[in-house]
Amino acid sequence: MKPGNESLVTLGWREWVGLPGLGIRQIKAKVDTGARTSALHAFQIEPFEENGRKRVRFRIHPVQRDDDTVIECVADVVDQRMVSDSGGHREKRWVIHTDVTIGKNTWPAEITLTARDDMLFRMLLGRTAMKNKARVDPARSYLVGKKRVARGKKKENRGDR
């Protein structure tokens, strides 16, 4: 192990990720060292300007196989870049900057916006976002980020049993 690697968090090949700056409490992400850039599923992407800043408004389905749950997000635009996907298709994508939270770890990352309707994961965490922050154990899953269970109301114990 290289000196300094002790501080890196070890991630599995898939993790639960939070994007607090976008209001996304939790999304399942594929941790992909083969992808340079991170990508987030987005649709109805609308660029606009606010107080002299370039911004983008978009919607996301944060849950796999669930098109009913929708979160509307707004973020500052960092850039617009040509990105090649794993199939070699090139696409011009909006690039935003937001914090990524995995477990107790939070760091800033650039993320591109693209339609990932047909993909198994609504988010891809690329190697640039993990550089000097994390290493990956490709044989393991969910080493850090745990799925948050929705908290329901507790049943009252009426003592009538």
Short mmCIF file of N, CA and C in Angstrom, two decimals:
data_model
loop_
_atom_site.label_atom_id
_atom_site.label_comp_id
_atom_site.label_asym_id
_atom_site.label_seq_id
_atom_site.Cartn_x
_atom_site.Cartn_y
_atom_site.Cartn_z
N MET A 1 0.84 -1.18 0.00
CA MET A 1 0.00 0.00 0.00
C MET A 1 0.88 1.24 0.00
N LYS A 2 0.50 2.23 -0.81
CA LYS A 2 1.26 3.48 -0.87
C LYS A 2 1.09 4.26 0.42
N PRO A 3 2.13 5.00 0.82
CA PRO A 3 1.99 5.86 1.99
C PRO A 3 0.86 6.86 1.77
N GLY A 4 0.05 7.11 2.80
CA GLY A 4 -1.06 8.04 2.69
C GLY A 4 -2.37 7.39 2.33
N ASN A 5 -2.35 6.14 1.87
CA ASN A 5 -3.57 5.44 1.48
C ASN A 5 -4.42 5.03 2.68
N GLU A 6 -3.86 5.12 3.89
CA GLU A 6 -4.60 4.73 5.08
C GLU A 6 -5.85 5.58 5.27
N SER A 7 -5.83 6.82 4.76
CA SER A 7 -6.96 7.73 4.96
C SER A 7 -8.06 7.56 3.91
N LEU A 8 -7.82 6.73 2.91
CA LEU A 8 -8.83 6.51 1.87
C LEU A 8 -9.93 5.60 2.39
N VAL A 9 -11.17 5.94 2.06
CA VAL A 9 -12.30 5.10 2.42
C VAL A 9 -12.41 3.99 1.37
N THR A 10 -12.70 2.77 1.79
CA THR A 10 -12.86 1.67 0.85
C THR A 10 -14.35 1.51 0.51
N LEU A 11 -14.66 1.61 -0.77
CA LEU A 11 -16.02 1.48 -1.26
C LEU A 11 -16.20 0.14 -1.95
N GLY A 12 -17.42 -0.36 -1.96
CA GLY A 12 -17.75 -1.53 -2.75
C GLY A 12 -18.06 -1.09 -4.18
N TRP A 13 -18.33 -2.06 -5.06
CA TRP A 13 -18.59 -1.71 -6.46
C TRP A 13 -19.95 -1.01 -6.64
N ARG A 14 -20.79 -1.05 -5.59
CA ARG A 14 -22.02 -0.25 -5.57
C ARG A 14 -22.21 0.24 -4.14
N GLU A 15 -22.72 1.46 -4.03
CA GLU A 15 -22.89 2.09 -2.73
C GLU A 15 -24.14 2.97 -2.74
N TRP A 16 -24.70 3.23 -1.55
CA TRP A 16 -25.76 4.21 -1.39
C TRP A 16 -25.10 5.56 -1.21
N VAL A 17 -25.49 6.53 -2.03
CA VAL A 17 -24.87 7.85 -2.07
C VAL A 17 -25.92 8.92 -1.79
N GLY A 18 -25.54 9.93 -1.04
CA GLY A 18 -26.39 11.09 -0.84
C GLY A 18 -25.83 12.27 -1.61
N LEU A 19 -26.73 13.10 -2.12
CA LEU A 19 -26.35 14.34 -2.80
C LEU A 19 -27.12 15.47 -2.10
N PRO A 20 -26.66 15.85 -0.90
CA PRO A 20 -27.43 16.79 -0.08
C PRO A 20 -27.69 18.14 -0.73
N GLY A 21 -26.77 18.63 -1.53
CA GLY A 21 -26.96 19.91 -2.20
C GLY A 21 -28.06 19.89 -3.24
N LEU A 22 -28.46 18.69 -3.66
CA LEU A 22 -29.53 18.54 -4.65
C LEU A 22 -30.83 18.06 -4.01
N GLY A 23 -30.80 17.85 -2.70
CA GLY A 23 -31.99 17.36 -2.02
C GLY A 23 -32.22 15.87 -2.22
N ILE A 24 -31.18 15.16 -2.64
CA ILE A 24 -31.28 13.71 -2.85
C ILE A 24 -30.68 13.02 -1.63
N ARG A 25 -31.56 12.48 -0.80
CA ARG A 25 -31.14 11.85 0.44
C ARG A 25 -30.34 10.59 0.18
N GLN A 26 -30.76 9.85 -0.86
CA GLN A 26 -30.11 8.56 -1.11
C GLN A 26 -30.40 8.09 -2.54
N ILE A 27 -29.36 7.61 -3.19
CA ILE A 27 -29.48 7.04 -4.53
C ILE A 27 -28.46 5.92 -4.65
N LYS A 28 -28.85 4.85 -5.31
CA LYS A 28 -27.93 3.73 -5.49
C LYS A 28 -26.98 4.07 -6.65
N ALA A 29 -25.68 3.98 -6.40
CA ALA A 29 -24.69 4.34 -7.41
C ALA A 29 -23.77 3.16 -7.72
N LYS A 30 -23.42 3.04 -8.98
CA LYS A 30 -22.39 2.09 -9.39
C LYS A 30 -21.07 2.82 -9.25
N VAL A 31 -20.15 2.24 -8.52
CA VAL A 31 -18.83 2.81 -8.33
C VAL A 31 -17.97 2.25 -9.45
N ASP A 32 -17.57 3.12 -10.39
CA ASP A 32 -16.99 2.66 -11.64
C ASP A 32 -15.64 3.32 -11.92
N THR A 33 -14.56 2.60 -11.62
CA THR A 33 -13.22 3.15 -11.87
C THR A 33 -12.90 3.19 -13.36
N GLY A 34 -13.70 2.52 -14.17
CA GLY A 34 -13.51 2.57 -15.62
C GLY A 34 -14.09 3.82 -16.24
N ALA A 35 -14.95 4.50 -15.52
CA ALA A 35 -15.55 5.75 -16.00
C ALA A 35 -14.78 6.93 -15.41
N ARG A 36 -14.37 7.84 -16.26
CA ARG A 36 -13.63 9.01 -15.77
C ARG A 36 -14.57 9.97 -15.05
N THR A 37 -15.72 10.25 -15.66
CA THR A 37 -16.64 11.22 -15.08
C THR A 37 -17.81 10.54 -14.39
N SER A 38 -18.37 11.21 -13.43
CA SER A 38 -19.57 10.73 -12.74
C SER A 38 -20.78 11.19 -13.54
N ALA A 39 -21.85 10.41 -13.47
CA ALA A 39 -23.06 10.75 -14.22
C ALA A 39 -24.27 10.54 -13.32
N LEU A 40 -25.25 11.43 -13.48
CA LEU A 40 -26.49 11.35 -12.72
C LEU A 40 -27.65 11.36 -13.70
N HIS A 41 -28.61 10.48 -13.46
CA HIS A 41 -29.81 10.44 -14.28
C HIS A 41 -30.56 11.76 -14.16
N ALA A 42 -30.89 12.37 -15.29
CA ALA A 42 -31.63 13.63 -15.27
C ALA A 42 -32.50 13.72 -16.51
N PHE A 43 -33.65 14.37 -16.36
CA PHE A 43 -34.52 14.63 -17.51
C PHE A 43 -35.16 16.00 -17.32
N GLN A 44 -35.81 16.50 -18.34
CA GLN A 44 -36.38 17.85 -18.36
C GLN A 44 -35.34 18.86 -17.87
N ILE A 45 -34.17 18.79 -18.47
CA ILE A 45 -33.05 19.67 -18.10
C ILE A 45 -33.28 21.04 -18.73
N GLU A 46 -33.31 22.08 -17.88
CA GLU A 46 -33.56 23.44 -18.34
C GLU A 46 -32.48 24.38 -17.82
N PRO A 47 -31.61 24.87 -18.72
CA PRO A 47 -30.62 25.86 -18.29
C PRO A 47 -31.30 27.23 -18.10
N PHE A 48 -30.80 28.00 -17.14
CA PHE A 48 -31.32 29.36 -16.94
C PHE A 48 -30.24 30.18 -16.25
N GLU A 49 -30.47 31.48 -16.18
CA GLU A 49 -29.52 32.37 -15.54
C GLU A 49 -30.20 33.03 -14.35
N GLU A 50 -29.47 33.12 -13.23
CA GLU A 50 -30.01 33.72 -12.02
C GLU A 50 -28.91 34.54 -11.36
N ASN A 51 -29.15 35.82 -11.21
CA ASN A 51 -28.18 36.73 -10.60
C ASN A 51 -26.81 36.63 -11.28
N GLY A 52 -26.81 36.51 -12.59
CA GLY A 52 -25.57 36.44 -13.36
C GLY A 52 -24.88 35.08 -13.36
N ARG A 53 -25.50 34.08 -12.71
CA ARG A 53 -24.91 32.74 -12.64
C ARG A 53 -25.66 31.80 -13.57
N LYS A 54 -24.90 30.97 -14.27
CA LYS A 54 -25.52 29.94 -15.10
C LYS A 54 -25.95 28.80 -14.18
N ARG A 55 -27.22 28.41 -14.32
CA ARG A 55 -27.76 27.35 -13.48
C ARG A 55 -28.53 26.38 -14.36
N VAL A 56 -28.88 25.25 -13.78
CA VAL A 56 -29.67 24.26 -14.50
C VAL A 56 -30.70 23.67 -13.54
N ARG A 57 -31.91 23.51 -14.05
CA ARG A 57 -32.99 22.88 -13.29
C ARG A 57 -33.26 21.54 -13.99
N PHE A 58 -33.42 20.50 -13.21
CA PHE A 58 -33.68 19.19 -13.81
C PHE A 58 -34.47 18.33 -12.85
N ARG A 59 -35.00 17.25 -13.37
CA ARG A 59 -35.76 16.31 -12.56
C ARG A 59 -35.04 14.97 -12.59
N ILE A 60 -35.27 14.19 -11.54
CA ILE A 60 -34.61 12.89 -11.43
C ILE A 60 -35.57 11.88 -10.83
N HIS A 61 -35.48 10.66 -11.31
CA HIS A 61 -36.13 9.51 -10.67
C HIS A 61 -35.03 8.85 -9.85
N PRO A 62 -35.00 9.04 -8.53
CA PRO A 62 -33.88 8.53 -7.73
C PRO A 62 -33.90 7.03 -7.46
N VAL A 63 -35.04 6.39 -7.69
CA VAL A 63 -35.18 4.98 -7.35
C VAL A 63 -35.27 4.14 -8.62
N GLN A 64 -34.47 3.08 -8.67
CA GLN A 64 -34.50 2.17 -9.81
C GLN A 64 -35.90 1.63 -10.03
N ARG A 65 -36.28 1.48 -11.27
CA ARG A 65 -37.57 0.91 -11.67
C ARG A 65 -38.77 1.63 -11.04
N ASP A 66 -38.62 2.92 -10.72
CA ASP A 66 -39.70 3.71 -10.15
C ASP A 66 -39.73 5.07 -10.85
N ASP A 67 -40.64 5.22 -11.78
CA ASP A 67 -40.76 6.49 -12.50
C ASP A 67 -41.78 7.43 -11.86
N ASP A 68 -42.39 7.00 -10.75
CA ASP A 68 -43.37 7.84 -10.06
C ASP A 68 -42.71 8.81 -9.08
N THR A 69 -41.61 8.38 -8.46
CA THR A 69 -40.90 9.24 -7.52
C THR A 69 -40.01 10.20 -8.30
N VAL A 70 -40.22 11.50 -8.10
CA VAL A 70 -39.49 12.53 -8.85
C VAL A 70 -38.96 13.56 -7.86
N ILE A 71 -37.72 13.96 -8.05
CA ILE A 71 -37.13 15.05 -7.28
C ILE A 71 -36.70 16.12 -8.28
N GLU A 72 -37.08 17.37 -8.02
CA GLU A 72 -36.64 18.48 -8.86
C GLU A 72 -35.41 19.10 -8.20
N CYS A 73 -34.37 19.30 -8.99
CA CYS A 73 -33.10 19.80 -8.47
C CYS A 73 -32.71 21.07 -9.22
N VAL A 74 -31.91 21.91 -8.57
CA VAL A 74 -31.32 23.10 -9.18
C VAL A 74 -29.86 23.14 -8.76
N ALA A 75 -28.98 23.42 -9.74
CA ALA A 75 -27.55 23.46 -9.44
C ALA A 75 -26.86 24.48 -10.32
N ASP A 76 -25.72 24.98 -9.84
CA ASP A 76 -24.88 25.85 -10.65
C ASP A 76 -24.22 25.02 -11.74
N VAL A 77 -24.08 25.61 -12.92
CA VAL A 77 -23.41 24.95 -14.03
C VAL A 77 -21.92 25.23 -13.96
N VAL A 78 -21.13 24.17 -14.06
CA VAL A 78 -19.68 24.30 -14.10
C VAL A 78 -19.22 24.41 -15.55
N ASP A 79 -19.85 23.63 -16.42
CA ASP A 79 -19.40 23.52 -17.80
C ASP A 79 -20.43 22.76 -18.61
N GLN A 80 -20.19 22.69 -19.90
CA GLN A 80 -20.90 21.79 -20.79
C GLN A 80 -19.82 21.10 -21.61
N ARG A 81 -19.78 19.74 -21.55
CA ARG A 81 -18.69 18.99 -22.17
C ARG A 81 -19.19 17.83 -23.01
N MET A 82 -18.37 17.46 -23.97
CA MET A 82 -18.62 16.24 -24.74
C MET A 82 -18.10 15.07 -23.91
N VAL A 83 -18.97 14.07 -23.70
CA VAL A 83 -18.62 12.90 -22.90
C VAL A 83 -18.92 11.66 -23.72
N SER A 84 -18.02 10.69 -23.69
CA SER A 84 -18.26 9.41 -24.36
C SER A 84 -18.75 8.40 -23.34
N ASP A 85 -19.83 7.69 -23.66
CA ASP A 85 -20.31 6.65 -22.75
C ASP A 85 -19.57 5.35 -23.03
N SER A 86 -19.91 4.31 -22.30
CA SER A 86 -19.20 3.03 -22.43
C SER A 86 -19.36 2.40 -23.80
N GLY A 87 -20.40 2.80 -24.52
CA GLY A 87 -20.62 2.27 -25.87
C GLY A 87 -19.95 3.11 -26.94
N GLY A 88 -19.23 4.17 -26.54
CA GLY A 88 -18.53 5.02 -27.49
C GLY A 88 -19.38 6.15 -28.06
N HIS A 89 -20.62 6.27 -27.62
CA HIS A 89 -21.49 7.35 -28.08
C HIS A 89 -21.09 8.65 -27.39
N ARG A 90 -20.99 9.71 -28.20
CA ARG A 90 -20.61 11.00 -27.64
C ARG A 90 -21.85 11.86 -27.45
N GLU A 91 -21.86 12.59 -26.32
CA GLU A 91 -23.01 13.41 -25.98
C GLU A 91 -22.53 14.66 -25.26
N LYS A 92 -23.12 15.80 -25.59
CA LYS A 92 -22.81 17.03 -24.87
C LYS A 92 -23.66 17.05 -23.60
N ARG A 93 -22.99 17.17 -22.45
CA ARG A 93 -23.68 17.10 -21.16
C ARG A 93 -23.40 18.33 -20.32
N TRP A 94 -24.41 18.70 -19.51
CA TRP A 94 -24.22 19.72 -18.49
C TRP A 94 -23.39 19.12 -17.37
N VAL A 95 -22.50 19.92 -16.81
CA VAL A 95 -21.66 19.50 -15.68
C VAL A 95 -22.00 20.40 -14.50
N ILE A 96 -22.29 19.75 -13.36
CA ILE A 96 -22.58 20.49 -12.13
C ILE A 96 -21.56 20.09 -11.07
N HIS A 97 -21.53 20.85 -10.01
CA HIS A 97 -20.63 20.60 -8.88
C HIS A 97 -21.51 20.48 -7.64
N THR A 98 -21.37 19.38 -6.91
CA THR A 98 -22.15 19.19 -5.69
C THR A 98 -21.41 18.26 -4.75
N ASP A 99 -21.80 18.25 -3.50
CA ASP A 99 -21.19 17.33 -2.53
C ASP A 99 -21.77 15.93 -2.70
N VAL A 100 -20.89 14.95 -2.53
CA VAL A 100 -21.25 13.53 -2.53
C VAL A 100 -21.05 13.03 -1.10
N THR A 101 -22.06 12.36 -0.55
CA THR A 101 -21.95 11.79 0.80
C THR A 101 -22.12 10.28 0.72
N ILE A 102 -21.13 9.57 1.26
CA ILE A 102 -21.19 8.11 1.34
C ILE A 102 -20.85 7.76 2.78
N GLY A 103 -21.83 7.23 3.49
CA GLY A 103 -21.64 6.98 4.92
C GLY A 103 -21.38 8.29 5.62
N LYS A 104 -20.28 8.37 6.38
CA LYS A 104 -19.93 9.60 7.10
C LYS A 104 -18.96 10.48 6.30
N ASN A 105 -18.69 10.10 5.06
CA ASN A 105 -17.72 10.79 4.23
C ASN A 105 -18.42 11.71 3.24
N THR A 106 -17.97 12.97 3.17
CA THR A 106 -18.53 13.93 2.22
C THR A 106 -17.38 14.65 1.54
N TRP A 107 -17.51 14.79 0.21
CA TRP A 107 -16.52 15.56 -0.54
C TRP A 107 -17.18 16.13 -1.79
N PRO A 108 -16.60 17.20 -2.36
CA PRO A 108 -17.17 17.80 -3.57
C PRO A 108 -16.82 16.97 -4.80
N ALA A 109 -17.72 17.02 -5.79
CA ALA A 109 -17.48 16.28 -7.04
C ALA A 109 -18.18 16.97 -8.20
N GLU A 110 -17.61 16.80 -9.38
CA GLU A 110 -18.27 17.22 -10.62
C GLU A 110 -19.08 16.04 -11.13
N ILE A 111 -20.31 16.32 -11.56
CA ILE A 111 -21.20 15.27 -12.04
C ILE A 111 -21.85 15.74 -13.33
N THR A 112 -21.91 14.87 -14.32
CA THR A 112 -22.59 15.21 -15.57
C THR A 112 -24.04 14.73 -15.48
N LEU A 113 -24.91 15.42 -16.22
CA LEU A 113 -26.33 15.09 -16.25
C LEU A 113 -26.67 14.41 -17.57
N THR A 114 -27.35 13.26 -17.49
CA THR A 114 -27.70 12.52 -18.70
C THR A 114 -28.89 11.61 -18.42
N ALA A 115 -29.61 11.23 -19.45
CA ALA A 115 -30.73 10.30 -19.29
C ALA A 115 -30.16 8.90 -19.07
N ARG A 116 -30.51 8.30 -17.94
CA ARG A 116 -30.05 6.94 -17.61
C ARG A 116 -31.26 6.03 -17.38
N ASP A 117 -32.36 6.33 -18.04
CA ASP A 117 -33.58 5.53 -17.88
C ASP A 117 -33.36 4.05 -18.11
N ASP A 118 -32.56 3.73 -19.10
CA ASP A 118 -32.35 2.33 -19.47
C ASP A 118 -31.20 1.67 -18.71
N MET A 119 -30.59 2.40 -17.83
CA MET A 119 -29.45 1.86 -17.09
C MET A 119 -29.93 1.33 -15.73
N LEU A 120 -29.21 0.33 -15.23
CA LEU A 120 -29.58 -0.27 -13.95
C LEU A 120 -29.39 0.70 -12.79
N PHE A 121 -28.36 1.54 -12.86
CA PHE A 121 -28.07 2.49 -11.79
C PHE A 121 -28.39 3.91 -12.25
N ARG A 122 -29.03 4.68 -11.39
CA ARG A 122 -29.38 6.06 -11.72
C ARG A 122 -28.19 7.00 -11.54
N MET A 123 -27.11 6.48 -10.96
CA MET A 123 -25.90 7.28 -10.80
C MET A 123 -24.67 6.41 -11.01
N LEU A 124 -23.66 7.02 -11.60
CA LEU A 124 -22.36 6.39 -11.80
C LEU A 124 -21.34 7.27 -11.09
N LEU A 125 -20.57 6.71 -10.18
CA LEU A 125 -19.52 7.46 -9.49
C LEU A 125 -18.20 7.12 -10.17
N GLY A 126 -17.67 8.07 -10.92
CA GLY A 126 -16.45 7.86 -11.69
C GLY A 126 -15.18 8.09 -10.90
N ARG A 127 -14.06 7.69 -11.51
CA ARG A 127 -12.78 7.73 -10.78
C ARG A 127 -12.31 9.14 -10.43
N THR A 128 -12.65 10.15 -11.24
CA THR A 128 -12.24 11.52 -10.91
C THR A 128 -12.85 11.98 -9.60
N ALA A 129 -14.09 11.59 -9.34
CA ALA A 129 -14.77 11.99 -8.10
C ALA A 129 -14.19 11.27 -6.88
N MET A 130 -13.54 10.14 -7.12
CA MET A 130 -12.98 9.36 -6.00
C MET A 130 -11.50 9.59 -5.78
N LYS A 131 -10.85 10.30 -6.70
CA LYS A 131 -9.40 10.48 -6.63
C LYS A 131 -8.99 11.09 -5.29
N ASN A 132 -8.04 10.44 -4.64
CA ASN A 132 -7.50 10.84 -3.33
C ASN A 132 -8.55 10.82 -2.21
N LYS A 133 -9.69 10.19 -2.46
CA LYS A 133 -10.75 10.10 -1.45
C LYS A 133 -11.10 8.64 -1.12
N ALA A 134 -11.07 7.78 -2.13
CA ALA A 134 -11.56 6.41 -1.94
C ALA A 134 -10.80 5.42 -2.80
N ARG A 135 -10.87 4.18 -2.38
CA ARG A 135 -10.40 3.06 -3.19
C ARG A 135 -11.59 2.10 -3.28
N VAL A 136 -11.54 1.18 -4.22
CA VAL A 136 -12.67 0.30 -4.49
C VAL A 136 -12.30 -1.16 -4.34
N ASP A 137 -13.12 -1.89 -3.62
CA ASP A 137 -13.01 -3.35 -3.54
C ASP A 137 -14.09 -3.89 -4.48
N PRO A 138 -13.72 -4.32 -5.69
CA PRO A 138 -14.71 -4.72 -6.69
C PRO A 138 -15.46 -6.00 -6.36
N ALA A 139 -15.02 -6.72 -5.34
CA ALA A 139 -15.69 -7.97 -4.95
C ALA A 139 -16.77 -7.74 -3.88
N ARG A 140 -16.91 -6.51 -3.41
CA ARG A 140 -17.84 -6.23 -2.31
C ARG A 140 -18.85 -5.16 -2.70
N SER A 141 -19.96 -5.10 -1.98
CA SER A 141 -21.00 -4.10 -2.20
C SER A 141 -21.36 -3.44 -0.88
N TYR A 142 -21.77 -2.19 -0.95
CA TYR A 142 -22.31 -1.45 0.19
C TYR A 142 -21.43 -1.55 1.43
N LEU A 143 -20.16 -1.23 1.27
CA LEU A 143 -19.24 -1.27 2.41
C LEU A 143 -19.40 -0.07 3.33
N VAL A 144 -19.84 1.06 2.78
CA VAL A 144 -19.92 2.29 3.56
C VAL A 144 -21.33 2.84 3.62
N GLY A 145 -21.92 3.08 2.48
CA GLY A 145 -23.25 3.67 2.43
C GLY A 145 -24.31 2.62 2.71
N LYS A 146 -25.12 2.84 3.71
CA LYS A 146 -26.19 1.91 4.06
C LYS A 146 -27.52 2.47 3.60
N LYS A 147 -28.42 1.58 3.14
CA LYS A 147 -29.74 2.02 2.73
C LYS A 147 -30.48 2.51 3.97
N ARG A 148 -31.04 3.69 3.85
CA ARG A 148 -31.81 4.25 4.95
C ARG A 148 -33.23 3.73 4.84
N VAL A 149 -33.71 3.19 5.91
CA VAL A 149 -35.06 2.65 5.94
C VAL A 149 -36.01 3.77 6.34
N ALA A 150 -37.12 3.89 5.60
CA ALA A 150 -38.11 4.90 5.95
C ALA A 150 -38.66 4.60 7.33
N ARG A 151 -38.74 5.61 8.14
CA ARG A 151 -39.23 5.41 9.50
C ARG A 151 -40.73 5.58 9.53
N GLY A 152 -41.42 4.52 9.87
CA GLY A 152 -42.87 4.58 9.99
C GLY A 152 -43.25 4.84 11.43
N LYS A 153 -44.54 4.99 11.65
CA LYS A 153 -45.02 5.19 13.01
C LYS A 153 -44.95 3.87 13.75
N LYS A 154 -44.51 3.93 14.98
CA LYS A 154 -44.45 2.72 15.80
C LYS A 154 -45.86 2.35 16.23
N LYS A 155 -46.12 1.07 16.25
CA LYS A 155 -47.42 0.61 16.71
C LYS A 155 -47.48 0.74 18.22
N GLU A 156 -48.64 1.16 18.68
CA GLU A 156 -48.81 1.27 20.13
C GLU A 156 -48.99 -0.10 20.74
N ASN A 157 -48.41 -0.30 21.86
CA ASN A 157 -48.62 -1.55 22.59
C ASN A 157 -49.79 -1.32 23.54
N ARG A 158 -50.95 -1.90 23.20
CA ARG A 158 -52.16 -1.66 23.99
C ARG A 158 -52.30 -2.63 25.17
N GLY A 159 -51.45 -3.60 25.23
CA GLY A 159 -51.50 -4.55 26.34
C GLY A 159 -52.72 -5.46 26.30
N ASP A 160 -53.36 -5.59 25.12
CA ASP A 160 -54.55 -6.43 25.06
C ASP A 160 -54.29 -7.80 24.45
N ARG A 161 -53.10 -8.28 24.55
CA ARG A 161 -52.79 -9.59 23.97
C ARG A 161 -52.84 -10.64 24.99
#
